[in-house]
Short mmCIF file of C-alpha atoms in Angstrom, two decimals:
data_model
loop_
_atom_site.label_atom_id
_atom_site.label_comp_id
_atom_site.label_asym_id
_atom_site.label_seq_id
_atom_site.Cartn_x
_atom_site.Cartn_y
_atom_site.Cartn_z
CA MET S 1 -51.13 30.04 -19.43
CA LEU S 2 -50.60 26.79 -17.57
CA GLN S 3 -53.45 25.34 -19.51
CA GLY S 4 -51.83 26.54 -22.72
CA ALA S 5 -48.56 24.89 -21.77
CA ILE S 6 -50.29 21.60 -20.95
CA SER S 7 -52.13 21.56 -24.22
CA ILE S 8 -48.89 22.30 -26.10
CA ILE S 9 -47.24 19.37 -24.39
CA SER S 10 -50.15 17.01 -24.97
CA GLU S 11 -50.24 17.91 -28.64
CA ASN S 12 -46.50 17.87 -29.24
CA TRP S 13 -45.02 15.46 -26.73
CA LEU S 14 -43.86 13.02 -29.37
CA LEU S 15 -42.07 15.77 -31.29
CA LEU S 16 -40.39 16.97 -28.10
CA LEU S 17 -39.41 13.44 -27.21
CA VAL S 18 -38.09 11.98 -30.49
CA GLY S 19 -38.58 14.66 -33.17
CA GLN S 20 -40.08 13.42 -36.43
CA TYR S 21 -38.82 9.89 -35.91
CA PRO S 22 -39.65 7.39 -37.43
CA ASN S 23 -40.81 9.50 -40.37
CA GLY S 24 -37.76 11.72 -40.21
CA PRO S 25 -34.48 11.99 -38.33
CA LEU S 26 -34.42 11.29 -34.61
CA GLY S 27 -34.82 14.56 -32.71
CA GLY S 28 -36.11 16.08 -29.49
CA ILE S 29 -34.83 15.01 -26.07
CA ALA S 30 -33.71 11.69 -27.52
CA ALA S 31 -31.37 13.45 -29.95
CA THR S 32 -30.15 15.85 -27.27
CA LEU S 33 -29.27 12.98 -24.94
CA MET S 34 -27.73 10.93 -27.74
CA LEU S 35 -25.59 13.87 -28.82
CA SER S 36 -24.45 14.46 -25.24
CA VAL S 37 -23.73 10.82 -24.49
CA LEU S 38 -21.92 10.22 -27.77
CA GLY S 39 -20.03 13.50 -27.35
CA ILE S 40 -18.78 12.70 -23.87
CA VAL S 41 -18.19 8.97 -24.41
CA LEU S 42 -16.11 9.57 -27.53
CA ALA S 43 -14.40 12.63 -26.03
CA PHE S 44 -13.33 10.78 -22.92
CA PRO S 45 -10.65 8.45 -24.37
CA LEU S 46 -9.45 11.36 -26.49
CA SER S 47 -9.18 13.53 -23.39
CA VAL S 48 -7.07 10.91 -21.59
CA LEU S 49 -4.70 10.82 -24.56
CA ILE S 50 -4.51 14.62 -24.71
CA ALA S 51 -3.88 14.78 -20.96
CA LEU S 52 -1.10 12.19 -21.16
CA ALA S 53 0.46 14.13 -24.03
CA ARG S 54 0.17 17.36 -22.02
CA ILE S 55 2.22 15.94 -19.13
CA SER S 56 4.62 14.00 -21.35
CA ARG S 57 8.30 14.75 -21.12
CA TRP S 58 8.50 14.79 -24.93
CA ARG S 59 7.94 18.21 -26.46
CA LEU S 60 6.77 16.56 -29.65
CA LEU S 61 3.69 15.27 -27.83
CA ARG S 62 3.33 18.11 -25.36
CA ALA S 63 3.40 21.03 -27.76
CA PRO S 64 0.57 20.04 -30.14
CA ALA S 65 -1.65 18.83 -27.29
CA THR S 66 -1.13 22.08 -25.42
CA ALA S 67 -1.79 24.10 -28.58
CA LEU S 68 -5.03 22.20 -29.20
CA VAL S 69 -6.29 22.77 -25.67
CA TYR S 70 -5.45 26.49 -25.75
CA LEU S 71 -7.01 26.89 -29.18
CA VAL S 72 -10.27 25.18 -28.28
CA ARG S 73 -10.51 26.99 -24.97
CA GLY S 74 -9.88 30.28 -26.73
CA VAL S 75 -12.67 30.18 -29.31
CA PRO S 76 -16.44 29.98 -28.81
CA LEU S 77 -18.14 26.65 -29.39
CA LEU S 78 -20.23 28.19 -32.14
CA MET S 79 -17.03 28.95 -34.09
CA ILE S 80 -15.97 25.32 -33.89
CA ILE S 81 -19.41 24.23 -35.07
CA PHE S 82 -19.05 26.44 -38.14
CA TRP S 83 -15.53 25.22 -38.79
CA VAL S 84 -16.58 21.59 -38.65
CA TYR S 85 -19.76 22.29 -40.60
CA PHE S 86 -17.96 23.97 -43.50
CA LEU S 87 -14.56 22.31 -43.36
CA PHE S 88 -15.34 18.61 -42.91
CA PRO S 89 -17.41 18.25 -46.11
CA LEU S 90 -14.55 19.91 -48.01
CA LEU S 91 -11.94 17.60 -46.48
CA LEU S 92 -14.05 14.46 -46.88
CA GLY S 93 -15.51 15.40 -50.25
CA ALA S 94 -18.90 14.23 -49.06
CA ASN S 95 -21.93 15.63 -47.34
CA VAL S 96 -21.76 15.35 -43.55
CA PRO S 97 -25.13 15.21 -41.79
CA GLY S 98 -25.82 17.79 -39.11
CA PHE S 99 -25.95 15.19 -36.36
CA ALA S 100 -22.49 13.85 -37.22
CA THR S 101 -21.14 17.40 -37.49
CA MET S 102 -22.42 18.15 -34.02
CA VAL S 103 -20.95 14.94 -32.58
CA CYS S 104 -17.53 15.75 -34.11
CA THR S 105 -17.67 19.27 -32.74
CA LEU S 106 -18.60 18.09 -29.26
CA VAL S 107 -15.82 15.49 -29.27
CA ILE S 108 -13.21 18.12 -30.12
CA TYR S 109 -14.59 20.67 -27.68
CA GLU S 110 -15.28 18.33 -24.76
CA GLY S 111 -12.08 16.40 -25.43
CA ALA S 112 -10.06 19.56 -24.86
CA PHE S 113 -11.96 20.58 -21.74
CA LEU S 114 -12.08 17.09 -20.24
CA SER S 115 -8.36 16.69 -20.85
CA GLU S 116 -7.76 19.51 -18.39
CA VAL S 117 -9.91 17.69 -15.85
CA VAL S 118 -7.97 14.47 -16.45
CA ARG S 119 -4.64 16.28 -16.21
CA ALA S 120 -5.65 17.89 -12.93
CA GLY S 121 -6.80 14.50 -11.65
CA ILE S 122 -3.46 12.92 -12.48
CA GLN S 123 -1.37 15.76 -11.14
CA SER S 124 -3.33 16.04 -7.90
CA LEU S 125 -2.24 12.55 -6.85
CA PRO S 126 0.74 12.49 -4.50
CA ALA S 127 4.06 12.06 -6.33
CA GLY S 128 4.73 9.10 -4.05
CA GLN S 129 2.22 7.01 -5.99
CA MET S 130 4.26 7.20 -9.18
CA ASP S 131 7.50 6.78 -7.17
CA ALA S 132 6.16 3.63 -5.52
CA ALA S 133 5.01 2.13 -8.82
CA ARG S 134 8.32 2.90 -10.54
CA ALA S 135 10.32 1.60 -7.56
CA LEU S 136 8.48 -1.71 -7.90
CA GLY S 137 9.63 -1.94 -11.51
CA HIS S 138 6.51 -0.80 -13.38
CA SER S 139 7.11 1.01 -16.63
CA TYR S 140 5.61 4.49 -16.99
CA PRO S 141 2.65 3.31 -19.12
CA ARG S 142 1.97 0.43 -16.72
CA ALA S 143 2.18 2.71 -13.70
CA MET S 144 -0.30 5.02 -15.42
CA ARG S 145 -2.65 2.20 -16.30
CA TYR S 146 -2.70 0.26 -13.05
CA VAL S 147 -1.88 2.85 -10.41
CA ILE S 148 -2.39 6.45 -11.50
CA LEU S 149 -5.36 6.48 -13.89
CA PRO S 150 -7.69 4.24 -11.83
CA GLN S 151 -7.30 6.62 -8.91
CA ALA S 152 -7.40 9.79 -10.95
CA LEU S 153 -10.46 8.81 -12.97
CA TYR S 154 -12.34 7.67 -9.90
CA ASN S 155 -11.62 10.99 -8.20
CA MET S 156 -12.70 12.82 -11.33
CA LEU S 157 -16.11 11.18 -11.72
CA PRO S 158 -18.02 14.17 -10.32
CA ALA S 159 -16.12 16.57 -12.59
CA ILE S 160 -16.80 14.35 -15.59
CA LEU S 161 -20.49 14.25 -14.74
CA SER S 162 -20.62 18.03 -14.48
CA GLN S 163 -18.89 18.26 -17.86
CA PHE S 164 -21.61 15.98 -19.19
CA ILE S 165 -24.24 18.41 -17.88
CA SER S 166 -22.50 21.27 -19.71
CA THR S 167 -22.51 19.15 -22.83
CA ILE S 168 -26.27 18.73 -22.67
CA LYS S 169 -26.64 22.49 -22.63
CA GLU S 170 -24.10 22.92 -25.41
CA THR S 171 -26.07 20.65 -27.74
CA THR S 172 -28.61 23.50 -28.04
CA LEU S 173 -26.17 25.19 -30.43
CA GLY S 174 -26.85 22.36 -32.87
CA TYR S 175 -29.92 24.47 -33.63
CA VAL S 176 -27.88 26.79 -35.87
CA ILE S 177 -26.93 23.96 -38.23
CA ASN S 178 -30.40 22.45 -38.17
CA VAL S 179 -29.69 19.46 -35.94
CA PRO S 180 -33.19 18.42 -34.84
CA GLU S 181 -32.49 18.30 -31.11
CA LEU S 182 -34.75 19.53 -28.33
CA THR S 183 -34.35 23.26 -28.91
CA PHE S 184 -34.93 22.77 -32.60
CA ALA S 185 -38.14 20.86 -31.85
CA ALA S 186 -39.35 23.60 -29.51
CA SER S 187 -38.59 26.21 -32.10
CA GLN S 188 -40.54 24.22 -34.70
CA ILE S 189 -43.53 24.20 -32.38
CA ASN S 190 -43.14 27.91 -31.74
CA ASN S 191 -43.04 28.65 -35.46
CA ARG S 192 -46.20 26.67 -35.96
CA LEU S 193 -48.16 28.24 -33.08
CA LEU S 194 -46.70 31.74 -33.54
CA THR S 195 -48.64 33.19 -30.59
CA LYS S 196 -47.33 31.17 -27.66
CA PRO S 197 -43.55 31.72 -27.44
CA PHE S 198 -43.59 32.13 -23.67
CA GLU S 199 -45.28 28.79 -23.03
CA VAL S 200 -43.13 26.96 -25.56
CA PHE S 201 -39.83 28.22 -24.24
CA LEU S 202 -40.94 27.74 -20.65
CA ILE S 203 -41.51 24.07 -21.45
CA LEU S 204 -38.09 23.98 -23.11
CA ALA S 205 -36.35 25.60 -20.14
CA LEU S 206 -38.09 23.32 -17.64
CA THR S 207 -37.17 20.23 -19.62
CA TYR S 208 -33.49 21.16 -19.67
CA TYR S 209 -33.66 22.08 -16.02
CA VAL S 210 -35.19 18.78 -14.95
CA VAL S 211 -32.61 16.74 -16.87
CA CYS S 212 -29.63 18.82 -15.72
CA PHE S 213 -30.83 19.15 -12.14
CA GLY S 214 -31.29 15.39 -11.90
CA LEU S 215 -27.73 14.88 -13.07
CA THR S 216 -26.36 17.58 -10.76
CA ALA S 217 -28.02 15.85 -7.84
CA ALA S 218 -26.42 12.60 -8.98
CA ALA S 219 -23.02 14.31 -9.16
CA THR S 220 -23.40 15.67 -5.63
CA TRP S 221 -24.40 12.26 -4.32
CA LEU S 222 -21.42 10.68 -6.08
CA GLU S 223 -19.04 13.29 -4.70
CA ARG S 224 -20.20 12.64 -1.16
CA ARG S 225 -19.91 8.89 -1.64
CA ILE S 226 -16.36 9.20 -2.90
CA ALA S 227 -15.39 11.45 0.00
CA THR S 228 -16.79 8.90 2.45
CA ARG S 229 -15.05 6.00 0.80
CA ARG S 230 -11.71 7.75 0.70
CA ALA S 231 -11.81 8.54 4.39
CA GLY S 232 -12.44 4.89 5.22
CA PRO S 233 -15.56 3.46 6.81
CA GLY S 234 -16.73 5.24 9.93
CA ALA S 235 -14.30 8.09 9.54
CA ALA S 236 -16.39 10.43 7.41
CA PRO S 237 -19.62 10.61 9.44
CA LEU S 238 -17.57 11.24 12.55
CA ALA S 239 -15.62 14.05 10.90
CA ILE S 240 -18.83 15.64 9.64
CA MET S 241 -20.34 15.51 13.11
CA GLU S 242 -17.26 17.07 14.63
CA THR S 243 -17.26 20.05 12.31
CA ALA S 244 -21.03 20.45 12.62
CA GLY S 245 -20.88 20.46 16.41
CA MET T 1 26.56 -5.36 -3.31
CA ILE T 2 25.78 -1.65 -3.41
CA ARG T 3 28.78 0.53 -4.18
CA PHE T 4 28.82 4.31 -4.40
CA GLN T 5 31.71 5.67 -6.48
CA ASP T 6 32.40 9.42 -6.42
CA VAL T 7 28.70 10.19 -6.44
CA ASN T 8 27.75 13.85 -6.76
CA LYS T 9 24.29 15.30 -7.02
CA TRP T 10 23.09 18.86 -7.36
CA PHE T 11 19.66 20.43 -6.96
CA GLY T 12 20.25 23.57 -9.04
CA ASP T 13 23.06 25.40 -7.26
CA TYR T 14 22.75 23.24 -4.18
CA ARG T 15 25.14 20.36 -3.82
CA ALA T 16 23.02 17.59 -2.34
CA LEU T 17 25.54 14.75 -2.42
CA VAL T 18 29.29 15.37 -2.27
CA ASP T 19 31.87 12.79 -3.37
CA ILE T 20 30.09 9.81 -1.87
CA ASN T 21 32.25 6.70 -1.75
CA ALA T 22 30.84 3.82 0.23
CA ASN T 23 29.95 0.19 0.15
CA VAL T 24 27.17 -2.07 1.38
CA ASP T 25 28.17 -5.72 1.46
CA ARG T 26 25.83 -8.63 0.86
CA GLY T 27 23.82 -9.40 3.99
CA GLU T 28 24.91 -6.20 5.65
CA VAL T 29 22.54 -3.79 7.38
CA VAL T 30 23.59 -0.17 7.04
CA VAL T 31 21.78 2.54 8.97
CA VAL T 32 22.15 6.02 7.54
CA CYS T 33 21.66 8.77 10.08
CA GLY T 34 22.24 12.47 10.35
CA PRO T 35 20.38 15.76 10.75
CA SER T 36 17.48 16.53 8.42
CA GLY T 37 18.54 17.98 5.11
CA SER T 38 21.84 16.12 5.26
CA GLY T 39 21.12 14.13 2.09
CA LYS T 40 20.18 10.75 3.61
CA SER T 41 16.92 10.35 1.72
CA THR T 42 18.46 11.70 -1.46
CA LEU T 43 21.28 9.19 -1.16
CA ILE T 44 18.95 6.23 -0.71
CA ARG T 45 16.72 7.38 -3.58
CA THR T 46 19.68 7.44 -5.96
CA VAL T 47 20.21 3.70 -5.45
CA ASN T 48 17.13 2.78 -7.50
CA ARG T 49 17.39 5.93 -9.58
CA LEU T 50 14.33 7.68 -8.22
CA GLU T 51 16.87 10.53 -8.17
CA GLU T 52 19.40 11.08 -10.92
CA ILE T 53 23.01 11.92 -10.10
CA ARG T 54 25.38 14.44 -11.70
CA SER T 55 28.49 12.33 -11.72
CA GLY T 56 29.93 9.08 -10.41
CA ALA T 57 28.44 5.62 -10.41
CA ILE T 58 26.28 3.47 -8.17
CA LEU T 59 26.87 -0.23 -8.66
CA PHE T 60 24.18 -2.69 -7.68
CA GLU T 61 25.32 -6.29 -8.01
CA GLY T 62 28.19 -4.96 -10.11
CA ARG T 63 25.97 -3.02 -12.50
CA ASN T 64 25.91 0.77 -12.72
CA VAL T 65 22.35 1.85 -12.00
CA HIS T 66 23.01 5.25 -13.54
CA ALA T 67 24.51 3.98 -16.78
CA LYS T 68 22.64 4.61 -20.01
CA MET T 69 20.13 1.79 -20.30
CA SER T 70 16.72 1.06 -21.80
CA GLY T 71 13.56 1.60 -19.81
CA ALA T 72 13.02 -2.15 -19.62
CA GLU T 73 16.49 -2.72 -18.16
CA LEU T 74 15.97 -0.01 -15.55
CA ASN T 75 12.58 -1.46 -14.60
CA LYS T 76 14.15 -4.89 -14.22
CA LEU T 77 16.88 -3.46 -12.04
CA ARG T 78 14.40 -1.51 -9.91
CA SER T 79 12.27 -4.59 -9.38
CA ARG T 80 15.31 -6.16 -7.69
CA ILE T 81 15.65 -3.36 -5.14
CA GLY T 82 12.86 -3.17 -2.58
CA PHE T 83 11.97 0.35 -1.51
CA VAL T 84 9.91 1.38 1.49
CA PHE T 85 8.78 4.99 1.76
CA GLN T 86 8.27 7.23 4.73
CA SER T 87 4.65 7.86 3.66
CA PHE T 88 3.95 4.17 2.80
CA ASN T 89 2.56 5.05 -0.64
CA LEU T 90 0.21 2.10 -0.74
CA PHE T 91 -2.13 2.23 -3.72
CA PRO T 92 -5.38 3.39 -2.08
CA HIS T 93 -7.67 1.93 -4.75
CA LEU T 94 -6.42 -1.62 -4.12
CA SER T 95 -6.87 -3.89 -1.13
CA ALA T 96 -3.81 -4.85 0.90
CA LEU T 97 -3.71 -8.16 -0.95
CA ASP T 98 -4.02 -6.56 -4.39
CA ASN T 99 -1.33 -4.02 -3.52
CA ILE T 100 1.03 -6.95 -3.04
CA ILE T 101 -0.20 -9.00 -6.02
CA LEU T 102 -0.04 -6.18 -8.59
CA SER T 103 3.70 -6.02 -9.20
CA PRO T 104 4.71 -9.71 -9.24
CA HIS T 105 1.72 -10.30 -11.52
CA ARG T 106 2.14 -7.36 -13.91
CA VAL T 107 5.90 -6.79 -13.82
CA ASN T 108 7.25 -10.32 -13.41
CA GLY T 109 4.37 -12.10 -15.13
CA LEU T 110 3.74 -14.38 -12.18
CA GLY T 111 0.33 -16.08 -12.48
CA ARG T 112 -2.45 -14.56 -10.42
CA ALA T 113 -2.92 -17.62 -8.25
CA ALA T 114 0.80 -17.94 -7.50
CA ALA T 115 1.08 -14.20 -6.84
CA ARG T 116 -1.87 -14.46 -4.50
CA ASP T 117 -0.32 -17.34 -2.56
CA ARG T 118 2.92 -15.44 -2.23
CA ALA T 119 1.06 -12.32 -1.11
CA MET T 120 -0.87 -14.23 1.54
CA ALA T 121 2.34 -15.77 2.85
CA LEU T 122 3.93 -12.33 3.05
CA LEU T 123 0.91 -10.82 4.79
CA ASP T 124 1.15 -13.64 7.27
CA ARG T 125 4.83 -12.88 7.75
CA VAL T 126 4.09 -9.23 8.61
CA GLY T 127 1.19 -10.35 10.84
CA LEU T 128 -1.65 -9.03 8.69
CA ALA T 129 -3.15 -12.13 7.07
CA ASN T 130 -6.50 -11.20 8.60
CA ARG T 131 -6.47 -7.76 6.94
CA ALA T 132 -5.84 -9.00 3.39
CA HIS T 133 -9.05 -7.53 2.03
CA SER T 134 -8.85 -4.23 3.85
CA PHE T 135 -8.17 -1.07 1.88
CA PRO T 136 -5.29 1.17 2.94
CA ALA T 137 -7.67 3.78 4.36
CA GLN T 138 -9.00 1.12 6.73
CA LEU T 139 -5.55 0.29 8.11
CA SER T 140 -3.50 2.06 10.76
CA GLY T 141 -0.23 3.67 9.78
CA GLY T 142 1.78 0.81 11.22
CA GLN T 143 -0.33 -1.73 9.36
CA GLN T 144 0.00 0.23 6.12
CA GLN T 145 3.76 0.31 6.44
CA ARG T 146 3.86 -3.43 7.10
CA VAL T 147 1.79 -4.01 3.95
CA ALA T 148 4.20 -1.73 2.08
CA ILE T 149 7.11 -3.86 3.26
CA ALA T 150 5.29 -7.02 2.17
CA ARG T 151 4.60 -5.38 -1.20
CA ALA T 152 8.31 -4.68 -1.69
CA LEU T 153 9.25 -8.21 -0.57
CA ALA T 154 6.82 -9.73 -3.07
CA MET T 155 9.30 -8.90 -5.85
CA GLU T 156 11.84 -11.07 -3.97
CA PRO T 157 14.50 -8.37 -4.06
CA PRO T 158 18.01 -9.23 -2.88
CA ALA T 159 18.24 -5.84 -1.18
CA MET T 160 15.84 -3.51 0.60
CA LEU T 161 15.99 0.25 1.07
CA PHE T 162 14.05 1.98 3.83
CA ASP T 163 13.55 5.73 3.72
CA GLU T 164 12.60 6.75 7.27
CA PRO T 165 10.07 3.92 7.52
CA THR T 166 8.79 4.93 10.96
CA SER T 167 8.95 8.73 10.82
CA ALA T 168 5.31 9.14 9.80
CA LEU T 169 4.01 6.78 12.48
CA ASP T 170 2.47 7.38 15.87
CA PRO T 171 4.93 6.31 18.57
CA GLU T 172 2.96 3.20 19.57
CA MET T 173 3.14 1.88 16.02
CA VAL T 174 6.88 2.24 15.53
CA GLY T 175 7.65 -1.00 17.31
CA GLU T 176 5.56 -3.28 15.09
CA VAL T 177 7.26 -1.95 11.94
CA LEU T 178 10.75 -2.13 13.39
CA ALA T 179 10.05 -5.72 14.46
CA VAL T 180 9.34 -6.66 10.85
CA ILE T 181 12.55 -4.96 9.65
CA ARG T 182 14.47 -6.62 12.43
CA GLY T 183 13.14 -9.99 11.26
CA LEU T 184 14.43 -9.27 7.76
CA ALA T 185 17.85 -8.42 9.14
CA GLN T 186 17.94 -11.74 10.98
CA ASP T 187 17.14 -13.52 7.72
CA GLY T 188 20.23 -11.96 6.19
CA MET T 189 18.60 -9.38 3.93
CA THR T 190 20.92 -6.69 2.62
CA MET T 191 19.48 -3.39 3.78
CA MET T 192 20.03 0.34 3.83
CA CYS T 193 17.84 2.13 6.29
CA VAL T 194 17.52 5.86 6.87
CA THR T 195 16.16 6.29 10.37
CA HIS T 196 16.12 8.43 13.48
CA GLU T 197 15.49 5.40 15.68
CA MET T 198 18.86 5.22 17.36
CA SER T 199 18.10 2.24 19.58
CA PHE T 200 17.03 0.35 16.46
CA ALA T 201 20.28 1.38 14.77
CA ARG T 202 22.25 0.14 17.75
CA ASP T 203 20.49 -3.25 17.75
CA VAL T 204 20.20 -4.05 14.09
CA ALA T 205 22.86 -2.17 12.14
CA ASP T 206 26.14 -3.76 11.14
CA ARG T 207 27.42 -0.32 10.29
CA VAL T 208 26.25 3.24 10.73
CA TRP T 209 26.89 5.99 8.19
CA PHE T 210 26.68 9.50 9.52
CA MET T 211 25.83 12.18 6.98
CA ASP T 212 25.83 15.95 7.06
CA ALA T 213 25.58 18.51 4.25
CA GLY T 214 25.68 15.84 1.56
CA ARG T 215 28.81 14.09 2.81
CA ILE T 216 29.32 10.85 4.67
CA LEU T 217 31.38 12.15 7.55
CA GLU T 218 31.81 8.96 9.52
CA THR T 219 31.17 5.25 9.18
CA GLY T 220 31.59 2.65 11.87
CA THR T 221 30.03 -0.14 13.86
CA PRO T 222 27.12 0.97 16.05
CA ASP T 223 29.25 0.42 19.16
CA ALA T 224 32.05 2.59 17.86
CA PHE T 225 29.74 5.28 16.46
CA PHE T 226 27.44 5.60 19.46
CA GLY T 227 30.20 4.92 21.99
CA ALA T 228 32.92 7.18 20.68
CA PRO T 229 32.02 9.21 17.59
CA GLN T 230 35.10 10.69 15.94
CA HIS T 231 33.78 13.60 13.90
CA PRO T 232 32.84 16.73 15.88
CA ARG T 233 29.61 17.07 13.91
CA ALA T 234 28.65 13.49 14.82
CA GLN T 235 29.45 14.16 18.47
CA ARG T 236 27.20 17.22 18.44
CA PHE T 237 24.43 15.30 16.65
CA LEU T 238 24.47 12.49 19.20
CA SER T 239 24.58 14.78 22.19
CA ASP T 240 21.65 16.74 20.74
CA LEU T 241 19.72 13.49 20.38
CA ARG T 242 20.46 12.46 23.96
CA SER T 243 19.52 15.80 25.45
CA ARG T 244 16.06 15.63 23.83
#
């Protein structure tokens, strides 16, 4: 079986890596990573805006942002994919490629989820930080920009990274609208070979695992680094030793 | 310079400030004391409108802080009132120097180089020029509070408010912070200071306000207040302090 898996990889590595590119659309791991990166990078500024609207004192901002977050959290991702897939072409009056559909979906979905992370990051800071900034004469937007958000976003880095890992796994659903990402490529191979589903999907699972595990390890490392930095130099190792002993 | 006129504040059903009428003159140092929960911190936080009031007015340089005004006007007003918090509230993501530079640079539009020079001079004044590039987590409580005072002074406010500036400090660090505040008093800064440091109050205050249950029950010179308090509640408060 191992031999089978190796031969599948050696015969199909290019398809797994980039899909049919350059003779067709970019696919495989490259498409999966591009979808995830684009999804999270575009969702991030949106999530900050949603979070700011969620904690705004104006109902006019708060209500729609809250409704959006509750709505997106309340329906499965697959539903949103279908909505975007069928609705956007109608609204735009033009054909929307699967890749773009998937990016739009991920931005909406991750934007809503990340906004809760951002909101928690902002609200977990001591109230004294905002008080101090306002007492010095900073306006609310300036206090947010120079005092609150830099701290909140820094503290949230591990949570953002873990959201990114979820996003990678969520791109697999692009399969249902024929986005040629990694799962789609594996399924193509499986359809061609017909007799080796176990090997093919083992390769697929391992590939996802390696990418996601690598990022999880990075998140853990980052979390530890932030904890050390926040405690001040020297303080953290000492504290760890004390609790360990 | 700071005038409270019939100030009332409620937290829900609780009356936090009751008919406050009082005055801080230019160059005067007022120490506000009283048992915890008496409204001292609330009172001082109403001066720069970190707390809203229900009724009355608080005049700062003749202008009602609690009047209807634009955000920009309020920010301008706040930038002229230095505020020092019990928990320092330094911005932990910025070095001591950058904590001080941020507001003159971003609020008053002072150039970065000029703001930096001013910040260094202020750090020198509070005895921390050598810690300019340290982050708050690397500083002791007393050092953090001294940076916080320098940060407030960087806006060149004509008045400073201190909300229990030494209550969160280890005893051996209280002195270094009080020395800085004492220096400000000698330079003629108008100040309101909520504190439990009675020897400091005796030395530095021009007048003491004694508060309980949201009211100012007694005001007087430190000699009069500590020597012969008039109000029974003040007498009990002082004897409790002495018996500790």
